[in-house]
């Protein structure tokens, strides 16, 4: 995947992405000529482009950005502290291939000053959210969230710093999920029909679609209708449980409980073995196995 980052400011998330994906970030764009993010990009030897966002000039801005993305063969766009809303036209064209990070547990506290909003609301927890971008403000489908405590002594700055540490862990992880095909926007009825044919129900969750794809990889397409419809079926149930296990590091359970879930996977593997799917099970959980070491929050 060829990545572009859009940033308006400091660029600490950009730095985390550069560390995580050396060589893959080919383009950094800012609407602010003096954004530190542009300096970081230049230091890393990456094309750094200032594209002005004139008042009422969103269409012009987006056309220039699109041209740069095309020129550089970008396949995934990452907003990191980018302070502008993009149009439905632009975000629709990039549906499922444009991400943002926000310093709250969305849907709580969207928009500006999310950390101050959390303090003002007396929240005991806040965190960060990586989500797909649509035309709304911080409204797109959620990919990954990380929780951090809000302390009584916190100011907006101390809370922001704690959340930022979580952001730098979350953003690369979310990108790897998208890259592995494990995160995608909620499927529309058309998406479902295109992928699974006329047998597909009009609605299915992202989790059900992931499990249905596992079943196809496993050579068990006969269980796909059951998994999409939520009907009982032993192989469909195994696919859902396998998907849950490989993503258990993303849940908001305490970290030790998440690790315990992963450590206790032998019974599920035994179920897979009984269904002659042990190797398939191993391959499926292998896709995200490395994330366990990278998960501290
Ligand atoms: C981050 O808190 C991000 O969540 C928000 O803007 C801030 C950008 O920080 N959207 P940086 O420029 O990545 O350091």
mmCIF file of C-alpha atoms and ligand atoms in Angstrom:
data_model
loop_
_atom_site.group_PDB
_atom_site.id
_atom_site.type_symbol
_atom_site.label_atom_id
_atom_site.label_comp_id
_atom_site.label_asym_id
_atom_site.label_seq_id
_atom_site.Cartn_x
_atom_site.Cartn_y
_atom_site.Cartn_z
ATOM 1 C CA UNK A 1 0.000 0.000 0.000
ATOM 2 C CA UNK A 2 1.183 3.486 -0.821
ATOM 3 C CA UNK A 3 0.318 5.937 1.925
ATOM 4 C CA UNK A 4 -0.279 9.676 1.987
ATOM 5 C CA UNK A 5 -0.675 11.672 5.193
ATOM 6 C CA UNK A 6 -2.664 14.912 5.433
ATOM 7 C CA UNK A 7 -1.727 17.008 8.442
ATOM 8 C CA UNK A 8 -2.275 20.597 9.544
ATOM 9 C CA UNK A 9 0.113 20.817 12.493
ATOM 10 C CA UNK A 10 2.773 19.218 14.658
ATOM 11 C CA UNK A 11 2.882 15.840 12.961
ATOM 12 C CA UNK A 12 3.563 13.469 15.847
ATOM 13 C CA UNK A 13 1.137 10.919 14.364
ATOM 14 C CA UNK A 14 2.914 11.342 11.057
ATOM 15 C CA UNK A 15 6.182 10.499 12.845
ATOM 16 C CA UNK A 16 4.597 7.342 14.323
ATOM 17 C CA UNK A 17 3.381 6.309 10.870
ATOM 18 C CA UNK A 18 6.792 6.955 9.318
ATOM 19 C CA UNK A 19 8.368 4.732 11.971
ATOM 20 C CA UNK A 20 5.799 1.978 11.462
ATOM 21 C CA UNK A 21 5.802 2.001 7.653
ATOM 22 C CA UNK A 22 9.242 3.074 6.455
ATOM 23 C CA UNK A 23 9.202 3.604 2.703
ATOM 24 C CA UNK A 24 5.414 3.327 2.385
ATOM 25 C CA UNK A 25 4.536 6.958 3.122
ATOM 26 C CA UNK A 26 5.221 8.673 -0.209
ATOM 27 C CA UNK A 27 3.451 11.996 0.216
ATOM 28 C CA UNK A 28 2.596 14.466 2.976
ATOM 29 C CA UNK A 29 0.139 17.265 2.301
ATOM 30 C CA UNK A 30 -0.700 20.206 4.541
ATOM 31 C CA UNK A 31 -3.136 23.078 4.180
ATOM 32 C CA UNK A 32 -0.781 25.114 6.416
ATOM 33 C CA UNK A 33 2.482 26.290 4.824
ATOM 34 C CA UNK A 34 4.351 26.291 8.155
ATOM 35 C CA UNK A 35 3.103 22.948 9.534
ATOM 36 C CA UNK A 36 5.833 21.074 11.397
ATOM 37 C CA UNK A 37 4.500 17.961 9.685
ATOM 38 C CA UNK A 38 5.903 19.263 6.374
ATOM 39 C CA UNK A 39 9.357 19.663 7.955
ATOM 40 C CA UNK A 40 9.193 16.121 9.312
ATOM 41 C CA UNK A 41 8.332 14.858 5.842
ATOM 42 C CA UNK A 42 11.210 16.746 4.207
ATOM 43 C CA UNK A 43 13.624 15.421 6.838
ATOM 44 C CA UNK A 44 12.454 11.910 5.975
ATOM 45 C CA UNK A 45 13.031 12.611 2.261
ATOM 46 C CA UNK A 46 9.340 12.454 1.408
ATOM 47 C CA UNK A 47 7.470 14.777 -0.937
ATOM 48 C CA UNK A 48 5.961 17.523 1.234
ATOM 49 C CA UNK A 49 3.285 19.593 -0.446
ATOM 50 C CA UNK A 50 1.534 22.687 0.814
ATOM 51 C CA UNK A 51 -1.925 22.904 -0.752
ATOM 52 C CA UNK A 52 -3.753 26.069 0.353
ATOM 53 C CA UNK A 53 -7.372 25.797 1.444
ATOM 54 C CA UNK A 54 -8.850 29.121 0.367
ATOM 55 C CA UNK A 55 -12.112 30.357 1.884
ATOM 56 C CA UNK A 56 -14.910 28.649 -0.009
ATOM 57 C CA UNK A 57 -12.308 26.821 -2.063
ATOM 58 C CA UNK A 58 -12.739 23.237 -0.921
ATOM 59 C CA UNK A 59 -13.362 21.936 -4.457
ATOM 60 C CA UNK A 60 -10.099 23.485 -5.663
ATOM 61 C CA UNK A 61 -8.231 22.089 -2.672
ATOM 62 C CA UNK A 62 -9.633 18.603 -3.196
ATOM 63 C CA UNK A 63 -8.869 18.631 -6.924
ATOM 64 C CA UNK A 64 -5.238 19.533 -6.180
ATOM 65 C CA UNK A 65 -5.000 16.878 -3.488
ATOM 66 C CA UNK A 66 -6.546 14.253 -5.782
ATOM 67 C CA UNK A 67 -4.025 15.113 -8.520
ATOM 68 C CA UNK A 68 -1.136 14.677 -6.068
ATOM 69 C CA UNK A 69 -2.552 11.386 -4.789
ATOM 70 C CA UNK A 70 -2.861 10.139 -8.384
ATOM 71 C CA UNK A 71 0.642 11.239 -9.319
ATOM 72 C CA UNK A 72 2.111 9.375 -6.362
ATOM 73 C CA UNK A 73 -0.029 6.244 -6.809
ATOM 74 C CA UNK A 74 -1.489 6.598 -3.318
ATOM 75 C CA UNK A 75 -3.861 3.822 -2.230
ATOM 76 C CA UNK A 76 -4.531 4.823 1.392
ATOM 77 C CA UNK A 77 -5.007 8.348 2.759
ATOM 78 C CA UNK A 78 -4.351 9.024 6.446
ATOM 79 C CA UNK A 79 -5.601 12.200 8.097
ATOM 80 C CA UNK A 80 -3.439 13.020 11.105
ATOM 81 C CA UNK A 81 -4.308 16.296 12.778
ATOM 82 C CA UNK A 82 -5.842 17.523 9.529
ATOM 83 C CA UNK A 83 -8.262 20.254 10.558
ATOM 84 C CA UNK A 84 -10.579 20.455 7.538
ATOM 85 C CA UNK A 85 -13.766 18.671 6.531
ATOM 86 C CA UNK A 86 -13.705 16.922 3.167
ATOM 87 C CA UNK A 87 -16.686 16.692 0.803
ATOM 88 C CA UNK A 88 -19.000 13.718 0.315
ATOM 89 C CA UNK A 89 -17.690 13.534 -3.236
ATOM 90 C CA UNK A 90 -14.054 13.205 -2.144
ATOM 91 C CA UNK A 91 -14.669 10.902 0.821
ATOM 92 C CA UNK A 92 -17.036 8.793 -1.309
ATOM 93 C CA UNK A 93 -14.339 8.305 -3.929
ATOM 94 C CA UNK A 94 -11.960 7.183 -1.161
ATOM 95 C CA UNK A 95 -14.515 5.132 0.774
ATOM 96 C CA UNK A 96 -12.710 2.536 2.881
ATOM 97 C CA UNK A 97 -9.335 4.012 1.897
ATOM 98 C CA UNK A 98 -9.305 7.191 3.992
ATOM 99 C CA UNK A 99 -8.763 7.156 7.777
ATOM 100 C CA UNK A 100 -8.652 9.721 10.565
ATOM 101 C CA UNK A 101 -7.557 9.715 14.183
ATOM 102 C CA UNK A 102 -9.487 11.590 16.845
ATOM 103 C CA UNK A 103 -8.563 12.140 20.517
ATOM 104 C CA UNK A 104 -11.727 10.784 22.139
ATOM 105 C CA UNK A 105 -13.760 7.601 22.292
ATOM 106 C CA UNK A 106 -16.161 8.453 19.476
ATOM 107 C CA UNK A 107 -19.060 8.998 19.246
ATOM 108 C CA UNK A 108 -18.339 10.908 22.463
ATOM 109 C CA UNK A 109 -16.715 14.325 22.085
ATOM 110 C CA UNK A 110 -16.374 14.840 18.325
ATOM 111 C CA UNK A 111 -14.948 18.033 16.873
ATOM 112 C CA UNK A 112 -12.537 20.513 18.405
ATOM 113 C CA UNK A 113 -11.113 20.410 21.949
ATOM 114 C CA UNK A 114 -12.090 16.782 22.515
ATOM 115 C CA UNK A 115 -9.893 16.528 25.624
ATOM 116 C CA UNK A 116 -11.443 19.611 27.232
ATOM 117 C CA UNK A 117 -14.878 18.256 26.331
ATOM 118 C CA UNK A 118 -14.040 15.019 28.195
ATOM 119 C CA UNK A 119 -12.886 16.985 31.263
ATOM 120 C CA UNK A 120 -15.952 19.254 31.186
ATOM 121 C CA UNK A 121 -18.239 16.207 30.982
ATOM 122 C CA UNK A 122 -16.516 14.623 34.004
ATOM 123 C CA UNK A 123 -15.640 11.500 32.005
ATOM 124 C CA UNK A 124 -13.657 8.870 33.920
ATOM 125 C CA UNK A 125 -12.227 7.497 30.683
ATOM 126 C CA UNK A 126 -11.298 8.931 27.340
ATOM 127 C CA UNK A 127 -8.977 7.737 24.599
ATOM 128 C CA UNK A 128 -8.601 7.790 20.869
ATOM 129 C CA UNK A 129 -10.443 6.472 17.853
ATOM 130 C CA UNK A 130 -9.198 5.588 14.388
ATOM 131 C CA UNK A 131 -12.108 5.645 11.962
ATOM 132 C CA UNK A 132 -12.948 5.710 8.302
ATOM 133 C CA UNK A 133 -13.685 9.194 7.040
ATOM 134 C CA UNK A 134 -17.024 10.204 5.621
ATOM 135 C CA UNK A 135 -18.361 13.703 4.979
ATOM 136 C CA UNK A 136 -19.437 14.216 8.610
ATOM 137 C CA UNK A 137 -17.289 15.475 11.453
ATOM 138 C CA UNK A 138 -15.696 12.411 13.127
ATOM 139 C CA UNK A 139 -18.688 10.254 12.145
ATOM 140 C CA UNK A 140 -17.238 7.466 9.992
ATOM 141 C CA UNK A 141 -17.168 3.781 10.918
ATOM 142 C CA UNK A 142 -14.818 2.988 13.786
ATOM 143 C CA UNK A 143 -11.759 0.791 13.194
ATOM 144 C CA UNK A 144 -9.953 0.799 16.536
ATOM 145 C CA UNK A 145 -10.201 2.559 19.900
ATOM 146 C CA UNK A 146 -7.882 2.758 22.899
ATOM 147 C CA UNK A 147 -8.955 3.822 26.363
ATOM 148 C CA UNK A 148 -6.964 5.907 28.807
ATOM 149 C CA UNK A 149 -8.044 7.038 32.279
ATOM 150 C CA UNK A 150 -8.953 10.647 32.988
ATOM 151 C CA UNK A 151 -7.351 11.713 36.268
ATOM 152 C CA UNK A 152 -8.800 14.251 38.695
ATOM 153 C CA UNK A 153 -5.603 16.247 38.390
ATOM 154 C CA UNK A 154 -5.735 16.363 34.588
ATOM 155 C CA UNK A 155 -5.665 19.504 32.530
ATOM 156 C CA UNK A 156 -6.522 19.391 28.832
ATOM 157 C CA UNK A 157 -2.770 19.266 28.157
ATOM 158 C CA UNK A 158 -1.922 16.366 30.477
ATOM 159 C CA UNK A 159 -4.904 14.391 29.184
ATOM 160 C CA UNK A 160 -3.935 15.186 25.579
ATOM 161 C CA UNK A 161 -0.409 13.880 26.216
ATOM 162 C CA UNK A 162 -1.747 10.594 27.666
ATOM 163 C CA UNK A 163 -4.134 10.171 24.745
ATOM 164 C CA UNK A 164 -1.383 10.996 22.250
ATOM 165 C CA UNK A 165 0.695 8.035 23.474
ATOM 166 C CA UNK A 166 -2.331 5.841 22.744
ATOM 167 C CA UNK A 167 -2.752 7.464 19.325
ATOM 168 C CA UNK A 168 0.777 6.558 18.314
ATOM 169 C CA UNK A 169 0.060 2.910 19.111
ATOM 170 C CA UNK A 170 -3.444 2.879 17.614
ATOM 171 C CA UNK A 171 -2.869 4.500 14.234
ATOM 172 C CA UNK A 172 -0.288 2.029 12.876
ATOM 173 C CA UNK A 173 -2.346 -0.871 14.220
ATOM 174 C CA UNK A 174 -5.469 0.402 12.470
ATOM 175 C CA UNK A 175 -3.551 0.804 9.221
ATOM 176 C CA UNK A 176 -2.327 -2.788 9.487
ATOM 177 C CA UNK A 177 -5.924 -3.942 10.038
ATOM 178 C CA UNK A 178 -7.056 -2.133 6.893
ATOM 179 C CA UNK A 179 -4.076 -3.473 4.974
ATOM 180 C CA UNK A 180 -4.869 -7.033 6.058
ATOM 181 C CA UNK A 181 -8.486 -6.599 4.904
ATOM 182 C CA UNK A 182 -9.745 -6.949 8.486
ATOM 183 C CA UNK A 183 -11.183 -3.437 8.758
ATOM 184 C CA UNK A 184 -13.569 -1.969 6.209
ATOM 185 C CA UNK A 185 -16.668 0.212 6.299
ATOM 186 C CA UNK A 186 -20.018 -1.346 7.204
ATOM 187 C CA UNK A 187 -21.177 -3.158 4.068
ATOM 188 C CA UNK A 188 -24.118 -1.727 2.129
ATOM 189 C CA UNK A 189 -26.760 -4.054 0.631
ATOM 190 C CA UNK A 190 -25.017 -3.552 -2.736
ATOM 191 C CA UNK A 191 -21.635 -4.512 -1.248
ATOM 192 C CA UNK A 192 -23.151 -7.677 0.181
ATOM 193 C CA UNK A 193 -24.851 -8.673 -3.057
ATOM 194 C CA UNK A 194 -21.703 -7.974 -5.077
ATOM 195 C CA UNK A 195 -19.590 -10.143 -2.800
ATOM 196 C CA UNK A 196 -21.947 -12.943 -1.785
ATOM 197 C CA UNK A 197 -24.573 -12.991 -4.536
ATOM 198 C CA UNK A 198 -28.335 -12.875 -4.311
ATOM 199 C CA UNK A 199 -28.299 -15.188 -1.291
ATOM 200 C CA UNK A 200 -26.840 -12.311 0.770
ATOM 201 C CA UNK A 201 -29.076 -10.623 3.331
ATOM 202 C CA UNK A 202 -29.400 -6.810 3.001
ATOM 203 C CA UNK A 203 -27.631 -6.231 6.317
ATOM 204 C CA UNK A 204 -24.619 -7.883 7.888
ATOM 205 C CA UNK A 205 -21.988 -6.635 10.308
ATOM 206 C CA UNK A 206 -18.317 -6.179 9.498
ATOM 207 C CA UNK A 207 -17.649 -9.097 11.865
ATOM 208 C CA UNK A 208 -20.049 -11.356 9.951
ATOM 209 C CA UNK A 209 -18.421 -10.410 6.637
ATOM 210 C CA UNK A 210 -14.954 -11.166 8.028
ATOM 211 C CA UNK A 211 -16.180 -14.562 9.215
ATOM 212 C CA UNK A 212 -17.861 -15.232 5.844
ATOM 213 C CA UNK A 213 -14.563 -14.508 4.085
ATOM 214 C CA UNK A 214 -12.789 -16.897 6.443
ATOM 215 C CA UNK A 215 -15.286 -19.599 5.485
ATOM 216 C CA UNK A 216 -14.588 -19.020 1.810
ATOM 217 C CA UNK A 217 -10.837 -19.225 2.438
ATOM 218 C CA UNK A 218 -11.438 -22.402 4.384
ATOM 219 C CA UNK A 219 -13.302 -23.999 1.492
ATOM 220 C CA UNK A 220 -16.547 -24.044 3.514
ATOM 221 C CA UNK A 221 -18.796 -21.737 1.450
ATOM 222 C CA UNK A 222 -21.859 -23.767 2.458
ATOM 223 C CA UNK A 223 -21.660 -22.096 5.904
ATOM 224 C CA UNK A 224 -21.600 -18.534 4.490
ATOM 225 C CA UNK A 225 -25.405 -18.031 4.409
ATOM 226 C CA UNK A 226 -25.611 -19.155 8.056
ATOM 227 C CA UNK A 227 -22.894 -16.754 9.213
ATOM 228 C CA UNK A 228 -24.425 -13.816 7.326
ATOM 229 C CA UNK A 229 -27.915 -14.598 8.615
ATOM 230 C CA UNK A 230 -26.792 -15.275 12.197
ATOM 231 C CA UNK A 231 -28.152 -18.823 11.979
ATOM 232 C CA UNK A 232 -26.657 -21.605 14.112
ATOM 233 C CA UNK A 233 -24.045 -23.686 12.296
ATOM 234 C CA UNK A 234 -20.936 -25.249 13.881
ATOM 235 C CA UNK A 235 -18.463 -24.138 11.191
ATOM 236 C CA UNK A 236 -19.986 -20.652 11.027
ATOM 237 C CA UNK A 237 -19.683 -20.411 14.823
ATOM 238 C CA UNK A 238 -16.027 -21.462 14.595
ATOM 239 C CA UNK A 239 -15.336 -18.766 11.988
ATOM 240 C CA UNK A 240 -16.889 -16.089 14.209
ATOM 241 C CA UNK A 241 -14.968 -17.295 17.277
ATOM 242 C CA UNK A 242 -11.717 -17.418 15.283
ATOM 243 C CA UNK A 243 -12.306 -13.875 14.067
ATOM 244 C CA UNK A 244 -13.036 -12.713 17.619
ATOM 245 C CA UNK A 245 -9.837 -14.338 18.867
ATOM 246 C CA UNK A 246 -7.580 -12.826 16.208
ATOM 247 C CA UNK A 247 -9.003 -9.400 17.081
ATOM 248 C CA UNK A 248 -9.258 -9.879 20.850
ATOM 249 C CA UNK A 249 -6.349 -7.456 21.348
ATOM 250 C CA UNK A 250 -8.608 -4.663 20.016
ATOM 251 C CA UNK A 251 -11.369 -5.002 22.618
ATOM 252 C CA UNK A 252 -11.666 -2.671 25.588
ATOM 253 C CA UNK A 253 -11.333 -5.431 28.184
ATOM 254 C CA UNK A 254 -8.421 -4.941 30.625
ATOM 255 C CA UNK A 255 -5.126 -5.865 28.951
ATOM 256 C CA UNK A 256 -4.484 -8.880 31.205
ATOM 257 C CA UNK A 257 -7.936 -10.276 30.344
ATOM 258 C CA UNK A 258 -7.260 -9.822 26.634
ATOM 259 C CA UNK A 259 -3.953 -11.652 27.018
ATOM 260 C CA UNK A 260 -5.687 -14.428 28.959
ATOM 261 C CA UNK A 261 -8.161 -14.873 26.083
ATOM 262 C CA UNK A 262 -5.241 -15.285 23.686
ATOM 263 C CA UNK A 263 -3.343 -17.614 26.012
ATOM 264 C CA UNK A 264 -6.440 -19.825 26.439
ATOM 265 C CA UNK A 265 -6.960 -20.515 22.750
ATOM 266 C CA UNK A 266 -6.311 -24.290 22.936
ATOM 267 C CA UNK A 267 -10.009 -25.270 23.366
ATOM 268 C CA UNK A 268 -10.974 -23.265 20.289
ATOM 269 C CA UNK A 269 -8.146 -24.858 18.336
ATOM 270 C CA UNK A 270 -9.423 -28.273 19.465
ATOM 271 C CA UNK A 271 -12.854 -27.347 18.098
ATOM 272 C CA UNK A 272 -11.197 -26.392 14.802
ATOM 273 C CA UNK A 273 -9.345 -29.689 14.770
ATOM 274 C CA UNK A 274 -12.595 -31.615 15.322
ATOM 275 C CA UNK A 275 -13.963 -29.852 12.237
ATOM 276 C CA UNK A 276 -10.749 -30.593 10.244
ATOM 277 C CA UNK A 277 -9.847 -26.909 10.228
ATOM 278 C CA UNK A 278 -6.835 -26.762 12.570
ATOM 279 C CA UNK A 279 -4.352 -25.494 9.978
ATOM 280 C CA UNK A 280 -6.864 -22.974 8.698
ATOM 281 C CA UNK A 281 -7.425 -21.777 12.259
ATOM 282 C CA UNK A 282 -3.663 -21.386 12.811
ATOM 283 C CA UNK A 283 -3.278 -19.388 9.599
ATOM 284 C CA UNK A 284 -6.188 -17.103 10.482
ATOM 285 C CA UNK A 285 -4.938 -16.182 13.952
ATOM 286 C CA UNK A 286 -1.374 -15.859 12.642
ATOM 287 C CA UNK A 287 -2.408 -12.771 10.613
ATOM 288 C CA UNK A 288 -2.626 -10.593 13.733
ATOM 289 C CA UNK A 289 -0.493 -12.614 16.163
ATOM 290 C CA UNK A 290 2.312 -10.007 16.120
ATOM 291 C CA UNK A 291 -0.104 -7.316 17.368
ATOM 292 C CA UNK A 292 -0.171 -8.864 20.835
ATOM 293 C CA UNK A 293 3.389 -7.688 21.482
ATOM 294 C CA UNK A 294 2.585 -4.258 20.115
ATOM 295 C CA UNK A 295 -0.448 -3.771 22.333
ATOM 296 C CA UNK A 296 0.273 -1.973 25.591
ATOM 297 C CA UNK A 297 -3.089 -0.234 25.966
HETATM 298 C C1 LIG B 1 -4.065 14.497 17.529
HETATM 299 O O1 LIG B 1 -4.485 14.573 18.854
HETATM 300 C C2 LIG B 1 -5.144 13.945 16.645
HETATM 301 O O2 LIG B 1 -5.940 12.975 17.267
HETATM 302 C C3 LIG B 1 -5.967 15.167 16.363
HETATM 303 O O3 LIG B 1 -5.024 16.186 16.193
HETATM 304 C C4 LIG B 1 -3.845 15.880 16.917
HETATM 305 C C5 LIG B 1 -2.718 15.881 15.945
HETATM 306 O O4 LIG B 1 -1.469 15.735 16.566
HETATM 307 N N1 LIG B 1 -6.813 14.944 15.220
HETATM 308 P P1 LIG B 1 -0.177 15.507 15.679
HETATM 309 O O5 LIG B 1 -0.129 16.655 14.659
HETATM 310 O O6 LIG B 1 -0.298 14.185 15.001
HETATM 311 O O7 LIG B 1 0.964 15.583 16.638
#
